[in-house]
């Protein structure tokens, strides 16, 4: 099979042996695969995938058709449309996924949306629902709302019944994020005084942390899942105690299979009906053929986009 | 009634009108009342009590006999032995407490132990059980374990089935804390490498925070309830994300009545049987008569003690 391959930091297309499904696994003929921040980190050697995953083939999510099943598979059959979260290897013509982590692609949802759905929406749902316990009526602030996880989080927050505010780094991104249901502050606005917030989803990192604590409501929760702008920041523990606040760090990728399966079940229950009905949408900035993966990474790394960059995979044979 | 009164930072004894119980409240003839860190902060004007509480009469806990009941009181009767957590005003001959926050004093438990029990043990139980979700078999580290909350937390951790480690600031305190069931590290020991820990109870503050994050196990929780050694410290959010860790700030005092009542119910269920059987003990460093309250505060502020300083209150009339 052909696959995106990282070679000394360059993005190339190469050949790999076709993977073979083990017990509980399904082999997917990939139709589309989204790019994510972790791919970029992995390319630079900063975020190695878990043991057992080819460190040179990126791809944390994909959608496609079941091409083969391993022993004991019960949830899916040959030809089913599936999508899901991977530890790596999704940006290839064939990918393995455990059936417990895979989800059905709802009728009417196209490959490009499906290929860009699992990582961002599972991350957003896990962070807001499972990690932060976001409840209906609560006030949610999403920092860095224009990216893949941000646009998913704004929508998931609204679906969970929260009142959603958002910050973006570029003024140009405001209308698109507002159209997803958020009150979007202008870049440079004093978001601390726009609070208090019950939940703050931190996708930017250290520069926001001190203000995040001051912007928390009593019993509020900060969930940090992105630190692109910096990792280390001072925290005033007195402020945190006074608000009985929580700072939680989270990442999906390193979790064991059973936790990823739980996260997928949560997404199936809470989000797939809304994806099918069109209430949730996957903002796709650009679709790039697999053969032009290097260009997709350039587009992804250039920033200034709203939503996903997705690779369209057309099998050669 | 006579009461401890803060006058411009001095500790004096003065007269106050006898309080009268409102609906749901009981009037307690106080037998013993413990000193706590918040009293010390209040004396210096740093930690004002919630609205509705006399800012000059300290005392967050007391034990005594029910002397009168307000309308609608159902849980207690005249003459019952009770103890409980107050927003203030416990260091006096008479004190008001809502019946939902009061707890019975188990048979066989003396006044001095009862008067020093509620604040530290409720704080420790709330922090470890409700805030941190400490589970049997988990590894708990208590920082600053020689004080009132620390000695309670070491015991409560053991009662909840945790494997308890502790740090103390003075070598001399090690045997007493070890006798409560903890593995006590020597002052200056590298406690980070003694980890990882599932739960870290932070009673010291900022100087420990960076190490606390590095000492966390995957899914670990830091609960900060004391910051005597400093409030502001850097946090590496990447370390926190990698461990899927939590930093939670908490304080009991500012909570609404219903949450304090819930905390009291938790203590009744989980701790009172063990207090009655003698499995839990209230380490009391010194008992001082109410009339010598200034000396009690001197002893309390001098540090270097293991366990509580408790005022013994003998009603004049």
XYZ file of C-alpha atoms in Angstrom:
634
model
C 0.000 0.000 0.000
C 1.006 3.607 -0.394
C 1.323 5.733 2.717
C 2.491 9.139 3.864
C 5.959 8.627 5.288
C 8.006 10.998 7.384
C 11.651 10.790 6.332
C 13.957 13.049 8.347
C 11.192 15.594 8.748
C 10.184 15.547 5.066
C 6.708 14.458 3.983
C 6.921 11.786 1.284
C 4.777 9.049 -0.206
C 6.154 5.531 -0.010
C 5.244 1.886 0.059
C 4.553 -0.241 3.089
C 3.392 -3.829 3.346
C -0.369 -4.240 3.624
C -1.320 -4.575 7.301
C -3.112 -7.721 8.468
C -5.869 -7.518 11.099
C -5.331 -9.355 14.388
C -8.080 -10.411 16.772
C -10.747 -7.725 17.100
C -9.213 -5.552 14.407
C -10.653 -4.442 11.105
C -8.714 -3.494 7.997
C -10.037 -0.303 6.441
C -9.595 0.798 2.862
C -9.067 4.443 3.667
C -11.101 7.036 1.754
C -10.119 10.161 3.690
C -7.774 11.006 6.553
C -7.512 14.287 8.463
C -4.337 16.084 9.512
C -3.903 17.016 13.162
C -1.518 18.938 15.378
C 0.012 15.733 16.684
C 1.061 14.753 13.141
C 2.999 17.978 12.947
C 4.695 17.322 16.283
C 5.440 13.746 15.267
C 7.062 14.976 12.033
C 9.475 16.979 14.160
C 10.112 14.084 16.519
C 8.395 15.793 19.445
C 5.452 13.501 19.954
C 6.384 9.912 19.254
C 3.418 7.578 18.837
C 2.783 4.809 21.375
C 4.819 1.578 21.157
C 3.649 -0.770 18.407
C 2.864 2.044 15.984
C 5.055 2.767 12.945
C 6.682 6.064 13.917
C 7.056 7.142 10.283
C 3.450 6.820 9.065
C 1.270 9.599 10.496
C -2.468 9.845 10.745
C -4.616 9.863 13.874
C -7.962 9.514 12.138
C -9.469 8.155 8.968
C -12.689 7.021 7.351
C -13.196 4.273 4.820
C -14.665 0.900 3.974
C -14.111 -2.353 5.835
C -11.842 -4.448 3.593
C -11.152 -7.361 5.952
C -11.889 -8.392 9.509
C -9.726 -10.180 12.053
C -10.831 -13.047 14.314
C -13.681 -12.269 16.675
C -14.879 -9.072 15.034
C -18.588 -8.569 15.739
C -19.454 -4.920 15.309
C -18.694 -4.483 11.593
C -18.789 -6.413 8.303
C -17.043 -6.194 4.954
C -18.125 -3.084 3.087
C -19.345 -1.132 6.132
C -18.496 2.557 6.210
C -16.432 3.247 9.341
C -14.322 5.982 10.856
C -12.178 6.250 13.940
C -9.282 7.378 15.976
C -5.875 5.727 15.588
C -2.573 5.841 17.428
C -1.028 6.487 13.995
C -0.950 5.132 10.454
C -4.199 6.600 9.170
C -2.665 8.505 6.253
C -2.312 5.420 4.065
C -4.378 3.367 1.666
C -5.019 0.743 4.339
C -5.245 1.131 8.083
C -5.958 -1.141 11.038
C -8.376 -0.161 13.753
C -9.796 -2.134 16.653
C -13.513 -2.557 16.167
C -14.205 -1.109 19.646
C -12.592 2.169 18.636
C -14.302 2.352 15.228
C -17.619 4.124 14.674
C -20.118 3.833 11.844
C -20.217 6.721 9.358
C -23.811 8.007 9.420
C -25.797 7.922 6.176
C -25.414 11.097 4.187
C -22.071 12.068 5.702
C -19.401 12.318 3.011
C -15.938 10.809 3.193
C -14.152 14.111 3.624
C -16.234 15.107 6.638
C -15.971 11.599 8.090
C -12.202 11.516 7.646
C -11.855 14.788 9.543
C -14.398 14.029 12.260
C -13.000 11.461 14.743
C -9.951 13.178 16.208
C -11.299 16.653 16.763
C -14.804 15.697 17.834
C -13.688 12.865 20.106
C -11.101 15.185 21.648
C -13.659 17.959 22.119
C -16.340 15.650 23.502
C -13.944 13.889 25.847
C -12.510 17.180 27.109
C -15.836 18.937 27.610
C -18.040 16.063 28.703
C -15.805 13.468 30.348
C -12.959 15.620 31.652
C -14.763 18.888 32.460
C -18.256 17.550 33.155
C -19.807 20.428 31.198
C -23.492 20.732 32.138
C -26.432 22.403 30.395
C -26.587 26.123 31.121
C -22.932 26.403 32.063
C -20.695 29.068 30.598
C -17.953 27.679 28.356
C -14.950 29.565 26.985
C -12.996 27.972 24.129
C -9.536 29.477 23.617
C -8.198 29.075 20.091
C -11.580 28.268 18.611
C -10.771 28.537 14.901
C -8.814 25.288 14.585
C -10.038 21.731 14.208
C -10.612 20.973 17.883
C -11.828 24.522 18.500
C -14.555 24.437 15.865
C -15.601 21.012 17.138
C -15.624 22.218 20.767
C -17.785 25.252 20.006
C -20.371 22.975 18.388
C -20.170 20.230 21.031
C -20.513 22.845 23.775
C -23.672 24.152 22.198
C -25.029 20.641 21.707
C -24.409 19.938 25.426
C -26.477 23.024 26.279
C -23.689 25.384 27.311
C -23.491 29.107 26.591
C -20.365 29.262 24.455
C -17.816 32.075 24.236
C -14.648 31.827 22.198
C -11.369 33.558 21.471
C -9.566 33.408 18.151
C -6.131 34.660 17.223
C -7.119 36.227 13.905
C -9.929 38.681 13.381
C -10.667 37.023 10.034
C -11.732 33.820 11.764
C -14.434 35.462 13.889
C -17.421 35.175 11.517
C -16.872 31.474 10.817
C -16.604 30.634 14.538
C -19.597 32.816 15.376
C -21.589 30.961 12.726
C -20.988 27.763 14.730
C -22.834 29.270 17.698
C -20.254 31.080 19.837
C -19.984 34.630 21.109
C -16.541 35.369 19.681
C -14.391 37.945 21.430
C -12.219 40.170 19.281
C -8.477 39.386 19.369
C -7.029 41.524 22.156
C -10.329 41.783 24.053
C -10.204 41.324 27.825
C -11.640 37.844 28.018
C -11.041 37.598 31.787
C -13.615 40.309 32.426
C -15.997 38.586 29.990
C -16.177 35.755 32.550
C -16.696 34.098 34.884
C -16.760 30.789 33.089
C -17.634 27.361 34.429
C -15.433 25.578 31.920
C -12.457 26.891 29.956
C -11.049 24.741 27.162
C -7.431 25.774 26.690
C -6.135 25.064 23.185
C -3.472 27.791 23.143
C -1.380 27.191 26.253
C 0.726 28.933 28.858
C 0.067 32.589 27.974
C -3.594 32.217 28.931
C -3.240 30.219 32.149
C -2.985 32.967 34.734
C -6.034 34.708 33.260
C -7.904 31.417 32.958
C -7.684 30.929 36.723
C -8.936 34.458 37.387
C -11.769 33.981 34.871
C -13.070 30.821 36.564
C -16.422 30.728 38.314
C -16.679 28.985 41.679
C -16.234 25.298 40.987
C -14.914 26.023 37.513
C -12.687 23.741 35.483
C -9.860 24.498 33.073
C -9.035 21.657 30.684
C -5.703 22.070 28.906
C -5.334 20.021 25.741
C -3.184 22.308 23.600
C 0.015 24.153 24.480
C 1.249 25.344 21.111
C 1.962 28.820 22.490
C 3.957 27.574 25.480
C 3.955 24.976 28.227
C 5.081 26.643 31.455
C 3.173 29.370 33.232
C 2.755 30.602 36.790
C -0.382 29.653 38.690
C -1.706 31.494 41.725
C -2.870 28.669 43.973
C -4.692 31.117 46.238
C -6.850 32.194 43.293
C -7.449 28.541 42.444
C -8.423 27.689 46.052
C -10.733 30.691 46.353
C -12.656 29.510 43.293
C -12.369 25.838 44.224
C -11.069 25.549 40.700
C -9.506 22.734 38.721
C -6.717 22.693 36.137
C -6.728 19.428 34.227
C -4.305 18.327 31.564
C -5.491 15.782 29.050
C -4.445 13.998 25.919
C -6.247 11.235 24.084
C -3.424 9.649 22.211
C -1.560 7.866 24.988
C -4.620 6.224 26.472
C -5.119 2.488 26.463
C -7.527 0.865 24.005
C -10.312 0.469 26.540
C -10.386 4.198 27.287
C -10.372 5.071 23.616
C -13.229 2.624 23.128
C -15.162 4.345 25.928
C -14.530 7.719 24.315
C -15.797 6.364 20.993
C -18.967 5.036 22.628
C -19.529 8.482 24.138
C -19.179 10.091 20.728
C -21.508 7.547 19.114
C -24.206 8.232 21.681
C -23.861 11.972 22.043
C -22.659 13.233 18.683
C -23.432 10.877 15.773
C -27.174 11.637 15.695
C -26.324 15.346 15.478
C -23.735 14.684 12.774
C -26.302 12.713 10.785
C -28.953 15.433 11.137
C -26.522 18.132 10.075
C -26.559 19.964 13.403
C -22.833 19.217 13.721
C -20.649 20.007 10.758
C -17.006 19.295 10.080
C -15.486 22.516 8.771
C -13.043 21.447 6.055
C -10.576 24.055 4.889
C -9.085 22.029 2.061
C -9.079 18.528 0.606
C -5.756 17.380 -0.860
C -5.056 14.110 -2.714
C -2.806 11.634 -0.907
C -0.149 11.985 -3.598
C 0.160 15.674 -2.684
C 0.483 15.076 1.044
C 3.494 17.378 1.285
C 1.314 20.230 0.057
C -1.385 19.301 2.598
C 1.172 19.582 5.404
C 2.322 22.942 4.054
C -1.235 24.186 4.072
C -1.780 22.771 7.553
C 1.358 24.305 8.998
C 0.763 27.696 7.417
C -2.079 28.296 9.868
C -4.739 30.893 9.273
C -7.387 28.338 8.471
C -10.789 27.490 9.896
C -11.352 23.767 10.163
C -9.596 20.741 8.811
C -7.140 19.793 6.123
C -8.113 16.324 4.874
C -6.269 13.920 2.593
C -8.396 12.206 -0.055
C -7.090 8.677 -0.550
C -7.791 6.896 -3.823
C -6.542 3.386 -3.910
C -4.241 2.729 -6.848
C -5.371 -0.793 -7.580
C -21.072 35.054 77.228
C -17.329 35.237 77.184
C -15.529 34.825 73.878
C -12.109 35.074 72.318
C -12.007 38.465 70.618
C -9.480 39.744 68.104
C -8.780 43.411 68.784
C -6.316 44.968 66.362
C -4.483 41.689 66.028
C -4.339 41.007 69.781
C -6.051 37.971 71.294
C -8.296 38.985 74.193
C -11.255 37.632 76.150
C -14.389 39.769 76.115
C -18.136 39.697 76.460
C -20.652 39.268 73.696
C -24.427 38.942 73.873
C -25.696 35.363 74.026
C -26.603 34.225 70.503
C -30.182 33.095 69.804
C -30.853 30.168 67.446
C -32.879 30.826 64.289
C -34.763 28.192 62.311
C -32.787 24.969 62.028
C -30.040 26.182 64.352
C -28.919 24.805 67.682
C -27.232 26.735 70.469
C -24.260 24.852 71.869
C -22.707 25.326 75.287
C -19.134 24.933 74.117
C -16.855 22.523 75.973
C -13.828 22.629 73.701
C -12.801 24.474 70.530
C -9.780 23.841 68.338
C -7.473 26.429 66.796
C -6.887 26.334 63.054
C -4.745 28.034 60.463
C -7.662 30.150 59.291
C -7.988 31.675 62.793
C -4.418 32.841 62.501
C -5.051 34.359 59.070
C -8.263 35.984 60.323
C -6.369 37.520 63.248
C -4.140 39.260 60.719
C -7.057 40.366 58.592
C -6.073 38.069 55.693
C -9.011 35.690 55.701
C -12.216 37.453 56.623
C -15.058 35.110 57.505
C -18.167 34.919 55.321
C -20.834 37.645 55.634
C -23.056 37.257 58.689
C -20.234 36.050 60.907
C -18.726 38.270 63.626
C -15.267 39.017 62.210
C -13.748 39.446 65.673
C -14.708 36.121 67.276
C -12.637 33.261 65.827
C -13.234 29.538 65.955
C -14.031 27.197 63.062
C -14.913 24.174 65.160
C -16.195 23.272 68.573
C -17.833 20.537 70.609
C -20.329 20.874 73.424
C -23.837 20.277 74.691
C -27.079 21.393 73.067
C -28.381 24.257 75.230
C -31.317 25.410 73.085
C -32.849 24.638 69.700
C -34.398 26.961 67.137
C -37.649 26.323 65.257
C -37.766 23.202 63.132
C -34.751 21.448 64.612
C -35.148 17.670 64.256
C -31.746 16.035 64.458
C -30.757 16.977 68.025
C -32.309 17.604 71.466
C -31.316 19.511 74.579
C -28.364 17.907 76.277
C -27.060 16.037 73.205
C -23.303 16.002 72.721
C -22.537 17.598 69.352
C -19.582 18.898 67.386
C -19.205 20.679 64.114
C -17.690 23.062 61.675
C -18.520 26.768 61.871
C -17.881 29.785 59.694
C -16.549 31.430 62.866
C -17.440 32.108 66.487
C -16.582 28.734 67.977
C -14.086 30.026 70.525
C -16.760 31.241 72.929
C -18.946 29.888 75.709
C -21.917 29.637 73.358
C -22.004 29.039 69.634
C -24.687 28.626 66.980
C -24.553 25.831 64.442
C -27.082 24.661 61.887
C -28.250 21.197 62.794
C -27.381 19.905 59.304
C -23.739 20.806 59.850
C -23.566 19.388 63.389
C -22.522 15.821 64.114
C -23.023 13.684 67.202
C -19.978 13.137 69.416
C -19.513 9.361 69.622
C -19.667 7.739 73.048
C -16.310 7.548 74.687
C -14.789 10.434 72.750
C -13.660 13.203 75.123
C -14.386 16.889 74.705
C -10.840 17.828 73.816
C -10.665 15.339 70.965
C -14.175 16.258 69.809
C -13.381 19.982 69.854
C -10.355 19.431 67.659
C -11.949 16.897 65.290
C -14.395 18.629 62.930
C -12.237 21.075 61.001
C -9.211 18.946 60.299
C -11.011 15.670 59.680
C -13.769 17.209 57.561
C -11.124 19.056 55.559
C -9.051 15.914 55.116
C -12.021 13.711 54.235
C -13.463 16.242 51.809
C -10.097 16.779 50.130
C -9.167 13.109 49.831
C -12.548 11.525 49.231
C -14.775 14.144 47.582
C -12.196 16.303 45.799
C -9.513 13.755 44.932
C -11.643 10.610 44.714
C -8.970 8.614 46.556
C -9.577 4.901 45.990
C -8.412 1.824 47.891
C -4.908 0.764 46.880
C -3.947 4.162 45.517
C -0.710 5.868 46.498
C -1.237 9.031 48.543
C 1.391 11.627 49.417
C 0.593 14.134 52.187
C 2.847 17.191 52.193
C 3.130 18.885 55.586
C 1.784 15.911 57.479
C 2.633 16.948 61.041
C -0.052 19.604 61.436
C -3.731 19.247 62.238
C -4.994 18.547 58.723
C -1.880 16.513 57.940
C -2.272 14.112 60.854
C -5.957 13.757 59.981
C -5.192 13.159 56.292
C -2.623 10.442 57.014
C -5.218 8.587 59.083
C -8.118 9.176 56.683
C -5.956 8.034 53.771
C -5.199 4.809 55.572
C -8.846 4.327 56.496
C -9.803 4.761 52.813
C -7.359 2.002 51.913
C -4.578 4.071 50.399
C -0.846 3.493 50.762
C 0.210 6.661 52.528
C 3.517 8.526 52.228
C 4.187 11.830 53.941
C 6.646 14.675 54.154
C 7.268 16.751 57.271
C 9.322 19.867 57.691
C 10.978 18.839 60.944
C 12.820 15.607 61.548
C 11.424 15.534 65.099
C 7.883 15.091 63.763
C 8.667 11.902 61.832
C 8.006 9.282 64.525
C 4.600 10.710 65.463
C 3.448 10.830 61.832
C 4.839 7.378 61.117
C 2.885 6.075 64.111
C -0.298 7.216 62.354
C 0.433 4.839 59.472
C 2.508 6.747 56.927
C 5.873 6.114 55.333
C 7.496 9.408 56.323
C 10.266 10.766 54.144
C 13.120 12.566 55.831
C 13.156 16.349 55.419
C 15.218 17.050 52.300
C 14.556 13.635 50.769
C 13.741 13.529 47.059
C 10.022 12.891 47.320
C 9.519 13.207 43.542
C 11.520 10.044 42.948
C 9.593 8.341 45.763
C 6.541 8.559 43.503
C 4.565 8.240 41.384
C 1.524 9.068 43.481
C -2.126 8.880 42.530
C -3.116 11.642 44.936
C -0.991 14.402 46.447
C -2.465 16.495 49.249
C -0.631 19.807 49.244
C -0.664 21.526 52.645
C 2.559 23.508 52.152
C 2.069 25.395 48.903
C 3.935 26.835 45.957
C 7.447 25.450 46.585
C 6.183 21.893 46.053
C 3.973 22.394 43.009
C 6.410 21.819 40.178
C 7.605 18.602 41.814
C 4.049 17.543 42.597
C 3.215 17.538 38.881
C 6.304 15.476 38.065
C 5.506 13.049 40.891
C 1.971 12.341 39.637
C 0.966 8.969 38.262
C -1.148 8.808 35.121
C -4.559 10.142 36.080
C -3.175 11.562 39.319
C -4.706 14.412 41.286
C -3.093 17.192 43.301
C -5.409 18.829 45.817
C -4.106 22.127 47.191
C -5.674 23.227 50.469
C -2.743 24.971 52.152
C -0.365 27.582 50.785
C 1.426 28.804 53.884
C 4.798 28.604 52.134
C 3.691 30.562 49.060
C 0.862 30.888 46.565
C 2.357 31.332 43.105
C 4.413 28.721 41.309
C 5.131 27.722 37.736
C 3.328 24.736 36.273
C 4.497 22.778 33.262
C 1.260 22.084 31.395
C 3.008 19.576 29.138
C 3.913 17.492 32.194
C 0.321 17.797 33.412
C -1.107 16.724 30.028
C 1.285 13.800 29.724
C 0.066 12.455 33.064
C -3.541 13.488 32.421
C -3.167 15.131 35.794
C -5.354 17.434 37.817
C -4.507 20.377 40.078
C -7.472 21.260 42.234
C -7.745 24.095 44.725
C -10.179 23.752 47.556
C -11.325 25.434 50.723
C -14.190 24.461 52.989
C -14.911 27.717 54.692
C -16.531 29.698 51.883
C -18.942 26.979 50.878
C -22.685 27.328 51.264
C -24.491 25.573 54.098
C -25.776 22.755 51.930
C -22.252 21.776 50.850
C -20.980 21.878 54.417
C -23.918 19.714 55.428
C -22.984 17.219 52.705
C -19.400 17.203 53.941
C -20.631 16.544 57.484
C -22.794 13.642 56.295
C -19.718 12.188 54.551
C -17.716 12.444 57.760
C -20.506 10.880 59.835
C -20.712 7.914 57.498
C -17.045 7.365 56.793
C -15.202 8.530 59.896
C -17.325 8.543 63.055
C -17.392 4.749 63.451
C -13.596 4.753 63.254
C -13.383 7.640 65.726
C -15.625 5.758 68.135
C -13.610 2.546 67.818
C -10.350 4.378 68.374
C -8.934 3.651 64.932
C -8.888 7.406 64.286
C -7.314 9.603 66.923
C -7.142 13.360 67.259
C -3.543 14.211 68.142
C -3.757 17.051 70.671
C -0.565 18.945 71.344
C -1.882 21.091 74.153
C -5.137 21.997 75.903
C -5.364 25.600 77.118
C -8.182 27.178 79.185
C -10.295 29.774 77.382
C -9.084 32.486 79.741
C -5.546 31.875 78.472
C -6.467 32.033 74.791
C -3.613 34.422 74.039
C -1.177 31.763 75.219
C -2.942 29.157 73.065
C -2.422 31.342 70.008
C 1.237 31.820 70.918
C 1.673 28.074 71.150
C -0.207 27.579 67.884
C 1.788 30.162 65.982
C 5.130 28.958 67.323
C 4.832 25.861 65.123
C 6.843 22.739 65.723
C 3.874 20.803 67.033
C 2.170 17.570 66.080
C -1.596 17.827 66.204
C -4.017 20.339 67.611
C -4.088 23.160 70.120
C -7.531 23.094 71.760
C -9.214 25.611 74.049
C -11.046 24.132 77.034
C -14.133 26.223 77.706
C -15.636 26.201 81.175
C -18.784 28.210 81.427
C -18.603 30.854 84.158
C -22.218 30.668 85.282
